[in-house]
Amino acid sequence: FSAIETALELKGHEESKSSQIEILDVSDFSLCSLIAATEFGATNITSIESSSGNVPMLSATVAQIGNRLPKKDCKFQIINAHLEDLRLEHLDGGPADIVMSEPYYEILQGWNLACALNYYYTLKSLKRRGLVKADALS
């Protein structure tokens, strides 16, 4: 919780600025974006579900409804895409200010260094393609 709260504070999360902070959640089945919205009032969130099939999208939608999202004046969208297919048009408010992730990849289970490197290069690619701001927090 404290990492999410700190990131929002560093980006100037206040009632007057909260709609200007773009959050991108890049991990499947992640609760980070839900926590940012329900606990800390973030209002502009895009969550990426790259898993195939209907189960990930269904579970993400149920999690949204269960947490009463999207709230009034809150843009909380779930996009079913692989990160390499993500385009700026998918992000309603422009490049992300904060990138959230639960860096768990089933295929890399037990390979902590590989998970960290995968996340690092994913973030680097998103920045290079203009989907994440150069000064974004992660």
Backbone as numpy.savetxt, mean C-alpha at the origin, in Angstrom:
# Nx Ny Nz CAx CAy CAz Cx Cy Cz
2.31 -1.00 14.44 1.50 0.19 14.44 2.35 1.45 14.44
3.43 1.43 15.21 4.22 2.65 15.35 4.90 3.05 14.05
5.28 2.09 13.21 5.92 2.43 11.94 4.94 3.17 11.03
3.70 2.72 10.99 2.68 3.37 10.17 2.40 4.77 10.70
2.24 4.88 12.01 1.97 6.18 12.62 3.12 7.15 12.38
4.35 6.68 12.54 5.53 7.53 12.33 5.62 8.00 10.88
5.38 7.10 9.93 5.43 7.48 8.51 4.41 8.57 8.21
3.21 8.41 8.72 2.17 9.42 8.49 2.55 10.76 9.14
3.11 10.70 10.34 3.55 11.94 11.01 4.66 12.63 10.23
5.62 11.86 9.73 6.73 12.45 8.98 6.29 13.08 7.67
5.23 12.55 7.10 4.70 13.12 5.85 3.69 14.23 6.12
3.52 14.61 7.39 2.65 15.73 7.72 1.19 15.38 7.74
0.84 14.19 8.25 -0.55 13.76 8.31 -1.32 14.60 9.32
-2.19 15.44 8.82 -3.10 16.24 9.63 -4.43 16.22 8.90
-5.47 16.66 9.56 -6.78 16.69 8.92 -6.73 17.46 7.61
-5.99 18.56 7.58 -5.96 19.40 6.38 -5.11 18.81 5.26
-4.16 17.95 5.61 -3.25 17.40 4.61 -3.48 15.93 4.30
-4.31 15.25 5.08 -4.41 13.79 4.97 -4.83 13.33 3.58
-5.65 14.10 2.89 -6.08 13.68 1.56 -4.98 13.82 0.53
-3.90 14.49 0.88 -2.80 14.68 -0.05 -1.74 13.58 0.05
-1.79 12.77 1.07 -0.80 11.71 1.27 -1.26 10.45 0.54
-0.47 10.02 -0.44 -0.76 8.82 -1.21 -0.06 7.62 -0.57
-0.82 6.58 -0.28 -0.26 5.37 0.31 -0.43 4.22 -0.68
0.64 3.49 -0.89 0.62 2.32 -1.77 1.01 1.10 -0.95
0.13 0.11 -0.89 0.39 -1.14 -0.18 0.68 -2.20 -1.23
1.89 -2.75 -1.22 2.33 -3.62 -2.31 2.35 -5.12 -1.99
1.78 -5.51 -0.86 1.83 -6.94 -0.54 0.45 -7.56 -0.49
0.36 -8.80 -0.91 -0.90 -9.53 -0.91 -1.35 -9.81 0.52
-2.65 -9.75 0.71 -3.28 -10.03 2.01 -2.72 -9.15 3.14
-2.27 -7.97 2.83 -1.66 -7.11 3.82 -2.70 -6.38 4.65
-2.40 -6.21 5.90 -3.27 -5.44 6.79 -2.76 -4.02 7.00
-1.58 -3.71 6.46 -0.99 -2.38 6.68 -1.92 -1.26 6.24
-2.47 -1.37 5.06 -3.33 -0.29 4.56 -4.62 -0.18 5.36
-5.16 -1.32 5.81 -6.35 -1.28 6.65 -6.07 -0.58 7.96
-4.91 -0.85 8.54 -4.52 -0.21 9.80 -4.34 1.29 9.58
-3.70 1.67 8.49 -3.48 3.09 8.20 -4.82 3.83 8.09
-5.81 3.20 7.47 -7.11 3.83 7.28 -7.95 3.83 8.54
-8.03 2.67 9.21 -8.94 2.57 10.35 -8.37 3.15 11.63
-7.08 3.00 11.86 -6.48 3.46 13.12 -5.93 4.87 13.04
-5.44 5.26 11.85 -4.75 6.54 11.76 -5.39 7.52 10.77
-6.52 7.16 10.19 -7.28 8.09 9.37 -6.73 8.40 8.00
-5.85 7.56 7.47 -5.36 7.78 6.11 -6.53 7.70 5.14
-6.52 8.53 4.11 -7.70 8.63 3.24 -7.44 8.36 1.77
-6.22 8.12 1.37 -5.92 7.94 -0.05 -5.01 6.72 -0.21
-5.60 5.55 -0.34 -4.84 4.30 -0.28 -5.12 3.44 -1.51
-4.05 2.88 -2.06 -4.15 1.89 -3.13 -3.47 0.63 -2.63
-4.19 -0.49 -2.67 -3.65 -1.76 -2.24 -3.56 -2.69 -3.45
-2.41 -3.30 -3.64 -2.17 -4.18 -4.77 -2.31 -5.63 -4.34
-3.12 -6.39 -5.06 -3.26 -7.83 -4.86 -2.78 -8.50 -6.13
-1.63 -9.16 -6.06 -1.07 -9.76 -7.27 -1.42 -11.24 -7.42
-2.01 -11.82 -6.40 -2.38 -13.22 -6.49 -3.49 -13.41 -7.51
-3.47 -14.55 -8.16 -4.51 -14.82 -9.15 -5.71 -15.48 -8.48
-6.82 -15.45 -9.16 -8.03 -16.05 -8.64 -8.88 -15.04 -7.89
-10.03 -15.48 -7.45 -10.98 -14.59 -6.78 -10.78 -14.52 -5.28
-10.09 -15.47 -4.68 -9.96 -15.51 -3.22 -9.26 -14.26 -2.68
-8.12 -13.81 -3.23 -7.47 -12.61 -2.69 -8.36 -11.37 -2.77
-9.02 -11.17 -3.92 -9.87 -10.00 -4.06 -11.08 -10.09 -3.12
-11.64 -11.28 -2.98 -12.78 -11.46 -2.09 -12.38 -11.18 -0.65
-11.23 -11.72 -0.23 -10.79 -11.51 1.15 -10.47 -10.04 1.41
-9.87 -9.36 0.43 -9.57 -7.94 0.59 -10.86 -7.12 0.68
-11.84 -7.47 -0.12 -13.13 -6.76 -0.10 -13.84 -7.00 1.22
-13.85 -8.24 1.71 -14.47 -8.56 2.99 -13.77 -7.80 4.12
-12.44 -7.73 4.06 -11.69 -6.99 5.08 -12.06 -5.51 5.06
-12.26 -4.95 3.87 -12.68 -3.55 3.77 -14.05 -3.36 4.41
-14.98 -4.20 4.04 -16.35 -4.07 4.56 -16.35 -4.27 6.07
-15.59 -5.26 6.54 -15.52 -5.53 7.98 -14.95 -4.38 8.77
-14.12 -3.58 8.14 -13.52 -2.42 8.81 -14.21 -1.12 8.42
-15.38 -1.24 7.83 -16.21 -0.09 7.42 -15.46 0.86 6.49
-14.79 0.26 5.51 -14.08 1.06 4.51 -14.79 0.92 3.18
-14.68 1.81 2.27 -14.05 3.10 2.49 -14.95 4.02 3.31
-14.33 4.81 4.15 -15.04 5.78 4.95 -15.37 7.00 4.09
-16.18 7.86 4.64 -16.53 9.10 3.93 -15.26 9.86 3.60
-15.17 10.36 2.40 -14.01 11.13 1.91 -12.73 10.31 1.90
-12.85 9.00 1.77 -11.68 8.12 1.74 -11.66 7.37 0.42
-10.52 7.44 -0.27 -10.33 6.65 -1.49 -9.49 5.43 -1.10
-10.11 4.28 -1.08 -9.42 3.03 -0.72 -9.72 2.05 -1.84
-8.74 1.86 -2.71 -8.98 0.97 -3.85 -8.06 -0.25 -3.80
-8.59 -1.35 -4.29 -7.83 -2.59 -4.40 -7.67 -2.86 -5.89
-6.43 -3.05 -6.31 -6.14 -3.32 -7.72 -5.55 -4.71 -7.83
-6.11 -5.53 -8.69 -5.58 -6.86 -8.94 -4.59 -6.75 -10.09
-3.31 -6.70 -9.76 -2.26 -6.54 -10.78 -0.92 -6.97 -10.19
-0.01 -7.30 -11.06 1.37 -7.50 -10.65 2.03 -6.13 -10.66
2.98 -5.92 -9.79 3.61 -4.60 -9.68 4.26 -4.15 -10.98
4.77 -5.10 -11.76 5.41 -4.71 -13.02 4.38 -4.21 -14.05
3.10 -4.51 -13.83 2.03 -4.03 -14.72 1.38 -2.75 -14.23
1.73 -2.32 -13.03 1.13 -1.13 -12.44 1.56 0.11 -13.21
0.59 1.01 -13.46 0.87 2.27 -14.16 0.38 3.43 -13.32
0.87 4.62 -13.62 0.48 5.81 -12.89 -1.02 6.05 -12.95
-1.66 5.64 -14.03 -3.11 5.80 -14.16 -3.87 5.03 -13.09
-3.26 3.97 -12.55 -3.91 3.19 -11.50 -3.95 3.95 -10.18
-3.00 4.85 -9.99 -2.90 5.61 -8.75 -3.63 6.93 -8.93
-4.82 7.03 -8.39 -5.67 8.20 -8.60 -5.00 9.52 -8.25
-4.27 9.54 -7.14 -3.69 10.80 -6.68 -2.26 11.04 -7.09
-1.70 10.20 -7.93 -0.32 10.37 -8.36 0.62 9.45 -7.62
1.92 9.70 -7.76 2.92 8.82 -7.14 2.76 8.73 -5.61
3.13 7.59 -5.06 2.96 7.33 -3.64 3.96 8.09 -2.78
3.48 8.57 -1.64 4.32 9.22 -0.63 4.84 8.20 0.38
4.03 7.17 0.62 4.37 6.12 1.58 4.09 4.77 0.92
5.06 3.86 1.02 4.88 2.50 0.51 4.87 1.57 1.71
3.83 0.75 1.77 3.69 -0.21 2.88 3.75 -1.62 2.33
4.23 -2.51 3.17 4.31 -3.89 2.74 4.52 -4.80 3.94
4.01 -5.97 3.82 4.37 -7.06 4.72 5.21 -7.97 3.85
6.52 -7.80 3.88 7.38 -8.48 2.90 7.49 -9.98 3.11
6.39 -10.67 2.92 6.37 -12.12 2.99 6.04 -12.66 1.61
6.88 -13.51 1.13 6.65 -14.13 -0.17 6.75 -15.63 0.05
5.65 -16.33 -0.15 5.60 -17.76 0.14 6.73 -18.52 -0.52
7.04 -18.14 -1.74 8.10 -18.83 -2.48 9.48 -18.63 -1.83
9.63 -17.54 -1.06 10.91 -17.24 -0.42 10.90 -17.54 1.08
9.91 -18.29 1.55 9.80 -18.58 2.98 11.11 -19.13 3.53
11.56 -18.53 4.61 12.80 -18.96 5.24 14.04 -18.28 4.65
13.85 -17.47 3.65 14.96 -16.76 3.01 14.82 -15.27 3.27
15.06 -14.86 4.49 14.82 -13.47 4.90 15.59 -12.46 4.06
16.83 -12.74 3.75 17.62 -11.83 2.94 17.03 -11.69 1.54
16.58 -12.79 0.97 15.96 -12.75 -0.36 14.68 -11.91 -0.32
13.89 -12.03 0.75 12.67 -11.22 0.89 13.02 -9.74 0.94
14.03 -9.40 1.73 14.44 -8.00 1.86 14.95 -7.45 0.53
15.75 -8.23 -0.18 16.27 -7.78 -1.48 15.15 -7.64 -2.50
14.21 -8.56 -2.47 13.07 -8.48 -3.38 12.30 -7.17 -3.14
12.05 -6.83 -1.89 11.34 -5.60 -1.56 12.15 -4.38 -1.99
13.45 -4.39 -1.72 14.32 -3.27 -2.09 14.27 -3.01 -3.60
14.42 -4.06 -4.39 14.43 -3.88 -5.84 13.03 -3.56 -6.39
12.00 -4.05 -5.74 10.64 -3.69 -6.12 10.43 -2.19 -5.92
10.83 -1.70 -4.76 10.69 -0.27 -4.45 11.52 0.58 -5.41
12.73 0.13 -5.70 13.60 0.85 -6.63 12.97 0.93 -8.03
12.36 -0.15 -8.47 11.70 -0.18 -9.77 10.49 0.77 -9.80
9.70 0.77 -8.73 8.54 1.65 -8.66 8.96 3.13 -8.69
10.06 3.44 -8.02 10.57 4.82 -8.05 11.06 5.19 -9.44
11.79 4.29 -10.07 12.33 4.55 -11.40 11.21 4.80 -12.42
10.09 4.12 -12.24 8.96 4.26 -13.16 8.02 5.41 -12.78
8.35 6.16 -11.73 7.56 7.32 -11.33 6.29 7.00 -10.58
6.17 5.80 -10.05 4.98 5.40 -9.29 5.11 5.71 -7.80
6.35 5.92 -7.39 6.66 6.25 -6.01 7.58 7.47 -6.03
7.30 8.45 -5.20 8.14 9.66 -5.14 9.53 9.32 -4.64
10.50 10.08 -5.07 11.90 9.84 -4.68 12.08 9.94 -3.17
11.31 10.81 -2.52 11.46 10.99 -1.06 10.41 10.19 -0.27
9.81 9.20 -0.92 8.77 8.40 -0.25 9.34 7.62 0.93
8.51 7.42 1.90 8.88 6.60 3.06 8.42 5.17 2.81
9.17 4.24 3.37 8.84 2.85 3.17 9.04 2.08 4.47
